[in-house]
Coordinates of C-alpha atoms in Angstrom, one line a residue:
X1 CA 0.0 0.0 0.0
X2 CA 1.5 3.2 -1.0
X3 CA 2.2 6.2 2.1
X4 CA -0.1 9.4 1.6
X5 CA 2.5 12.2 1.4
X6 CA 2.4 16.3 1.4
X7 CA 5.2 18.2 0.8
X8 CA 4.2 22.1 1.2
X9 CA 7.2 24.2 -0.7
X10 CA 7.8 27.8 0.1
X11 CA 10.3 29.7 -1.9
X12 CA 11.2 33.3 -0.3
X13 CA 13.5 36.0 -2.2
X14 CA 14.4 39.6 -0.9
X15 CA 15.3 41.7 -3.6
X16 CA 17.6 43.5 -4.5
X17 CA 17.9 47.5 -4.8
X18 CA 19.2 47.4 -8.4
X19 CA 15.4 48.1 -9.9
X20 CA 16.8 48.9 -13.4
X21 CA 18.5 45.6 -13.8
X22 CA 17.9 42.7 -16.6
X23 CA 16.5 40.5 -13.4
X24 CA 15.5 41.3 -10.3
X25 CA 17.0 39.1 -8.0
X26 CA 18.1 39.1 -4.5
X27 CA 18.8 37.0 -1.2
X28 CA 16.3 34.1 -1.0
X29 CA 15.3 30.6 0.6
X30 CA 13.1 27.7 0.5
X31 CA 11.5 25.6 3.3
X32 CA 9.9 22.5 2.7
X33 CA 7.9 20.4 5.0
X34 CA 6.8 16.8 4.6
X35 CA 4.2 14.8 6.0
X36 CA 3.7 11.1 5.6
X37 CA 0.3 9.7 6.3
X38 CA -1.1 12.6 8.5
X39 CA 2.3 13.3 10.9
X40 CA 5.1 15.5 10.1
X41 CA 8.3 13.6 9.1
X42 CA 11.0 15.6 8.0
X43 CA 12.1 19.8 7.6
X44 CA 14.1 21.2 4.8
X45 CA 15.6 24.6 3.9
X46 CA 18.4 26.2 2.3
X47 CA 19.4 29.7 0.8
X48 CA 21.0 31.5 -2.1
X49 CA 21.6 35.2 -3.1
X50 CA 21.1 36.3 -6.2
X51 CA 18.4 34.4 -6.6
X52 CA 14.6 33.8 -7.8
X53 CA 11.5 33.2 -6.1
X54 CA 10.6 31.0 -9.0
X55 CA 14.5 29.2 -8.8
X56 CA 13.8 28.7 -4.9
X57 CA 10.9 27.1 -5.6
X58 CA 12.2 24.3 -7.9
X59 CA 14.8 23.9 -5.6
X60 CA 12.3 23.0 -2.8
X61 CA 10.6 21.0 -4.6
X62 CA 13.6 18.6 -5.8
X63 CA 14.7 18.5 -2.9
X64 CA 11.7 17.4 -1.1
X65 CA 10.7 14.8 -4.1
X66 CA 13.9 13.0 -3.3
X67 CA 13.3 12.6 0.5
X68 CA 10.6 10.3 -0.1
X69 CA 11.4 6.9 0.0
X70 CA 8.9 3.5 -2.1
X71 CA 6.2 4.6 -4.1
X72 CA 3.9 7.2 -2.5
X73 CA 1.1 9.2 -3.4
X74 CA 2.1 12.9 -3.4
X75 CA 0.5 16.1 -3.3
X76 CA 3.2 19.1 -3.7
X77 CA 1.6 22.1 -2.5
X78 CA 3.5 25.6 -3.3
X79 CA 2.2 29.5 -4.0
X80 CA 4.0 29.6 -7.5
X81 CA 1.3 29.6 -10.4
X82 CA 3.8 29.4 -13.3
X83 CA 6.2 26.5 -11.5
X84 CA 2.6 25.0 -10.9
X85 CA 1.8 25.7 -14.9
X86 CA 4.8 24.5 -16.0
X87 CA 4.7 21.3 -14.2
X88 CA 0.7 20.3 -14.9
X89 CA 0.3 21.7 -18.3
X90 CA 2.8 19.8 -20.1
X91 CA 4.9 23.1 -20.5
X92 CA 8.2 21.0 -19.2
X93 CA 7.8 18.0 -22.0
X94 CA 7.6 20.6 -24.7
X95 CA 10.8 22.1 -23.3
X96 CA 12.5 19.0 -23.1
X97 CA 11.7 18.1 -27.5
X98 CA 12.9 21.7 -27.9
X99 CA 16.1 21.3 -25.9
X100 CA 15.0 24.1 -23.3
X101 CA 15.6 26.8 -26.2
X102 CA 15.2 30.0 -25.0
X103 CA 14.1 29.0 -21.4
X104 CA 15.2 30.0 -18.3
X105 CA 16.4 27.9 -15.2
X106 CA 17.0 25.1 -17.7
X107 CA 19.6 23.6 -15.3
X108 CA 17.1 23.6 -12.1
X109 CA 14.5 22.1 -14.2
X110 CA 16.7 19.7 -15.5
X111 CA 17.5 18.5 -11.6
X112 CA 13.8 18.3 -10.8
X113 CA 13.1 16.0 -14.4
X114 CA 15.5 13.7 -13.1
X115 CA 14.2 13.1 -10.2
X116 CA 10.4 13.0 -11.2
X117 CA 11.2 10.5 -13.8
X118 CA 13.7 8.1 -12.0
X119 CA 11.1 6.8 -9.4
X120 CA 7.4 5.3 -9.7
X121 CA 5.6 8.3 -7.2
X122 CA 1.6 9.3 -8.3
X123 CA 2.8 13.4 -8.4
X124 CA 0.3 16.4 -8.0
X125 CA 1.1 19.5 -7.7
X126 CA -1.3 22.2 -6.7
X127 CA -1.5 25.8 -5.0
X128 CA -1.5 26.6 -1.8
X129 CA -4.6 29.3 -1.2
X130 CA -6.6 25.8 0.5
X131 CA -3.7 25.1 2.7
X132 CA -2.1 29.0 3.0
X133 CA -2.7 28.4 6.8
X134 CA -2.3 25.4 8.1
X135 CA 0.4 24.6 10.4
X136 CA 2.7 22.6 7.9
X137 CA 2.8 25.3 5.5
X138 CA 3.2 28.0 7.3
X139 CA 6.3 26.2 9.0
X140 CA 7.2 26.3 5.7
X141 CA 7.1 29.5 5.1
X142 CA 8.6 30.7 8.2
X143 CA 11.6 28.1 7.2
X144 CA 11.9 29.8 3.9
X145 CA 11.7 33.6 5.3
X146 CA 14.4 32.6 7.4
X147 CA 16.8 31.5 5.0
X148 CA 16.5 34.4 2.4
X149 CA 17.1 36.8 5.3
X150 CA 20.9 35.2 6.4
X151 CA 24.2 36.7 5.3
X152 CA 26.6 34.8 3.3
X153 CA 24.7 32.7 1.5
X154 CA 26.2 30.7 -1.6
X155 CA 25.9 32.5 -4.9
X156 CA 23.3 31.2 -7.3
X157 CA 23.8 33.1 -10.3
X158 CA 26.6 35.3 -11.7
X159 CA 26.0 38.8 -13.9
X160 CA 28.4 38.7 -16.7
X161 CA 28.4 41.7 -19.1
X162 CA 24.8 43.2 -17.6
X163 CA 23.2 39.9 -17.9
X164 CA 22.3 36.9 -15.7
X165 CA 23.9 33.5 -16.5
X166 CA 23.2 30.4 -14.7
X167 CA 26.0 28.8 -12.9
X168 CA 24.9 25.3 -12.8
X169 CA 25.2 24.4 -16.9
X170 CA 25.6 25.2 -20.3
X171 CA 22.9 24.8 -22.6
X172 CA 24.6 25.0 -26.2
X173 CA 26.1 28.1 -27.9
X174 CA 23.3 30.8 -26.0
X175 CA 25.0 31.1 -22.5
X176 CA 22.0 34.2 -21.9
X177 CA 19.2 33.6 -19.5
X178 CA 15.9 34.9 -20.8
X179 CA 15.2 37.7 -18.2
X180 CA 13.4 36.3 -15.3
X181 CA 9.7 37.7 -15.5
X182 CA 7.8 35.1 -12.8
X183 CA 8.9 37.0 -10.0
X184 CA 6.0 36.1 -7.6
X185 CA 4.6 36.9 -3.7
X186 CA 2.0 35.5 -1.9
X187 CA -0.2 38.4 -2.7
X188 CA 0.2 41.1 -4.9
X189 CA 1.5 44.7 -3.8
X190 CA -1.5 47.0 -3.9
X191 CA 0.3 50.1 -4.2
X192 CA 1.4 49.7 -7.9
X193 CA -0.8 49.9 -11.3
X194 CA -1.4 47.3 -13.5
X195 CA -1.9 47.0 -17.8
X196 CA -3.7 45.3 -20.1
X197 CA -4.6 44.9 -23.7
X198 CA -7.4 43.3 -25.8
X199 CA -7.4 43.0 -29.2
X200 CA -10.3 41.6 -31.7
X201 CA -8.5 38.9 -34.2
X202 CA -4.7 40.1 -32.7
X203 CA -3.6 42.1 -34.9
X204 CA -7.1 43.9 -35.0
X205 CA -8.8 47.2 -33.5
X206 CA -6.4 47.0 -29.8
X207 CA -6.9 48.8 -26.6
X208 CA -5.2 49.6 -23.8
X209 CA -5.4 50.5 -20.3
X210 CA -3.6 51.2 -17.0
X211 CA -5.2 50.7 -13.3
X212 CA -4.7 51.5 -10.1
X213 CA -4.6 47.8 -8.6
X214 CA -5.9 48.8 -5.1
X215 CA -9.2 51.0 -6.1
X216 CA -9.0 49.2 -9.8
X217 CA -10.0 53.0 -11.0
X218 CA -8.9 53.2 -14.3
X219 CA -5.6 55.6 -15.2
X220 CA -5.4 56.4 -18.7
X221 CA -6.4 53.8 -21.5
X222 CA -5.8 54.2 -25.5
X223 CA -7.6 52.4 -28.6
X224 CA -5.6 51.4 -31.4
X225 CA -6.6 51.3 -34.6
X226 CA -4.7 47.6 -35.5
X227 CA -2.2 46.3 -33.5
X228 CA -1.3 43.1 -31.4
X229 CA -2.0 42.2 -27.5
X230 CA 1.8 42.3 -26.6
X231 CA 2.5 46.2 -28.7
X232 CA -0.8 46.9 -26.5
X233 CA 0.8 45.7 -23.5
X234 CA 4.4 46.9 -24.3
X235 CA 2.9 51.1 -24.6
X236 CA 0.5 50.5 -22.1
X237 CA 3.7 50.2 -19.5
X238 CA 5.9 52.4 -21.3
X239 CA 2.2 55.1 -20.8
X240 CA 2.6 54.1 -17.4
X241 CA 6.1 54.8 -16.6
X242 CA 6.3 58.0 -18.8
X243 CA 2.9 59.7 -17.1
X244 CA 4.1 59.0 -13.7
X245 CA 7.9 60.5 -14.9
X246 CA 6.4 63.6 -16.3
X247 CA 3.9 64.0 -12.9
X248 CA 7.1 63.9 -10.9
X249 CA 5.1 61.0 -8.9
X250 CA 6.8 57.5 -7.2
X251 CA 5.8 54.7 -9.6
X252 CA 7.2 51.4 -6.8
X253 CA 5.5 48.7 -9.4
X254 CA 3.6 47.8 -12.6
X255 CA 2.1 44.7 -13.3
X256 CA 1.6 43.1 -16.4
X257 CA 0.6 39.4 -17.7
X258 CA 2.7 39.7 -20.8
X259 CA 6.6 37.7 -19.9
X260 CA 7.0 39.5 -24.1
X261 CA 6.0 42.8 -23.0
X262 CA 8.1 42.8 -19.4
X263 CA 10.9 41.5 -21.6
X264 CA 10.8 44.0 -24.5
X265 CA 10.3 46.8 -21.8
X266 CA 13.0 46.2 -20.1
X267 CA 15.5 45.5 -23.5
X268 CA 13.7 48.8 -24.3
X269 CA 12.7 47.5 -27.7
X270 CA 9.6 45.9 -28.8
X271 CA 10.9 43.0 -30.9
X272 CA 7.9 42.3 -32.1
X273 CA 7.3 39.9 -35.6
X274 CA 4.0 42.2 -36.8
X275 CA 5.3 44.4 -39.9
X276 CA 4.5 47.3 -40.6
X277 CA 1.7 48.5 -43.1
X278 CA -0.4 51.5 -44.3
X279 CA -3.1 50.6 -41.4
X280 CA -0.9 49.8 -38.5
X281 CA 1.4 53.5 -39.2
X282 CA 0.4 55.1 -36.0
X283 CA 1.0 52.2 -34.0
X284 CA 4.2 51.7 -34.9
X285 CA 5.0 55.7 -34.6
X286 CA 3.8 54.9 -30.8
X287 CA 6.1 52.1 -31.1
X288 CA 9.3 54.3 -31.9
X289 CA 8.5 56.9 -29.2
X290 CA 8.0 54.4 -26.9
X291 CA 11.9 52.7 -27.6
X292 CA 13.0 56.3 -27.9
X293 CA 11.5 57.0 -24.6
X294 CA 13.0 53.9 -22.6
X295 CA 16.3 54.5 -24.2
X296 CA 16.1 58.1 -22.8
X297 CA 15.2 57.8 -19.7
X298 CA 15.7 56.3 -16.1
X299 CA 13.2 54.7 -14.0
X300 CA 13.0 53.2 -10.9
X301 CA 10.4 51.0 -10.7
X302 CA 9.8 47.4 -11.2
X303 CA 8.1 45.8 -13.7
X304 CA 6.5 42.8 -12.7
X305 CA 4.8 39.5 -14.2
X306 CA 1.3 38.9 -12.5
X307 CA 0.6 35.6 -11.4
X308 CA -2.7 35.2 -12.7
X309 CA -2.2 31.1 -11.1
X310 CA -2.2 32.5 -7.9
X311 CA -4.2 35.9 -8.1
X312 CA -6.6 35.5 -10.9
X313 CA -7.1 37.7 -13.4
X314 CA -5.1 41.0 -13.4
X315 CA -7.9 44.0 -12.7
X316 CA -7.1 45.6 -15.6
X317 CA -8.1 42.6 -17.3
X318 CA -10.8 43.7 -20.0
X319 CA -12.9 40.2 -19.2
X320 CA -12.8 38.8 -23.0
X321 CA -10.8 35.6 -23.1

């Protein structure tokens, strides 16, 4: 008869004050805590700096998978919606037929893939919101605060040349990371604004908007004549960032659920594959002020993914998927 185990994950990171960086990173830790059939069996943690929420969370997870000892039944319980998404929606098979192109923490997930295919464990992984407060987790938790908050911890990843390599392997010719966009926390900072865009047959007739997340008042929104979701989303957070510049007002945070237009925004060109034509002209004018504008000027704040797993939908969402 195979044991009934939970292993609640909790991956911590403090980061850092470099807000215009490729990656926010910072000092961080996970606990895990495991309980077989009902009682609590065993405690894990460990730290890093320069590290990821996301990359703390793998961690945890690998290391609490290979712990458990004959076949089980196991329910991994953790607050990261896009470690949870890219472990139940086939995300990581994909990236192992494409050789991890383009992916980031390929050598973490590679760990992790060893380890859930070299044993015969029933695996589930889901969030935490139903557990957020039970006992185990938050143990968890408070082992993983812990650990991102100590001095000295072992480096996890190295800048080289303004941009974030991993230390761990090699993956081909492209040493580059991907800029790390899943930067998550249990709940979502209300003092910050968050973007969206729709667009009708993307490219099509494309809106955008900005708002406040607390009050979910809308700040300023624009309609496009044709564009795509991710130009939408790419001006709706340069908008953002050059209204609150020109007011002379503290932007801390913007939220966006677009990794293409976080990444574009903060390469400071939208390296987008729509071309240009005689009905799309304004947008890309937009376009060209908008990389003229990042290239210009300094900001402060941090652009953030939203993690729609764990939140829901963003409130700027326009309600039309």
């Amino acid at each position: 008869m195979k044991d009934e185990v939970k292993i609640f994950v909790y991956g911590s990171c403090h980061f850092s004050e470099r807000l215009d960086s490729d990656e926010v990173v910072g000092n961080g830790g996970y606990g895990v805590v495991i309980c077989t059939n009902g009682k609590r069996t065993e405690e894990i943690s460990g730290g890093f700096s320069n590290t990821t929420n996301a990359r703390m969370d793998i961690v945890g997870i690998t290391e609490g998978l290979k712990r458990v000892r004959g076949a089980s039944n196991i329910i991994v319980y953790l607050t990261n919606g896009y470690v949870i998404d890219t472990l139940t929606k086939g995300w990581l098979e994909k990236w192992k037929k494409k050789g991890f192109k383009k992916r980031k923490h390929v050598d973490l997930w590679l760990e992790l893939d060893k380890v859930l295919t070299a044993n015969s464990h029933s695996i589930s992984f889901q969030h935490s919101r139903d557990v957020k407060f039970s006992k185990d987790f938050q143990q968890a938790e408070q082992l993983g605060k812990v650990m991102s908050g100590k001095k000295n911890l072992p480096n996890d990843l190295k800048t080289i040349k303004n941009t974030l390599t991993d230390l761990f392997v090699a993956t081909g010719n492209d040493s580059s990371q991907d800029v790390n966009l899943e930067i998550t926390d249990d709940e979502p900072i209300l003092d910050s604004i968050c973007v969206d865009a729709s667009t009708i047959s993307n490219p099509g007739p494309t809106e955008y908007r900005g708002v406040d997340t607390k009050t979910k008042k809308i700040i300023f929104e624009l309609k496009l004549e044709e564009a795509t979701n991710n130009i939408g989303e790419f001006l709706a957070i340069v908008h953002a960032l050059a209204l609150y510049k020109k007011k002379g007002e503290e932007l801390k945070i913007i939220y966006s659920d677009s990794f293409n237009a976080i990444s574009w925004v903060k390469q400071k060109k939208c390296k987008t594959k729509y071309r240009k034509t005689d009905t799309n002209e304004k947008v890309f004018e937009l376009k060209q002020r908008a990389e003229t504008w990042l290239q210009n000027n300094h900001y402060d704040t941090k652009i953030l993914k939203w993690n729609t797993g764990a939140w829901g939908q963003i409130p700027a969402d326009y309600g039309r998927k």
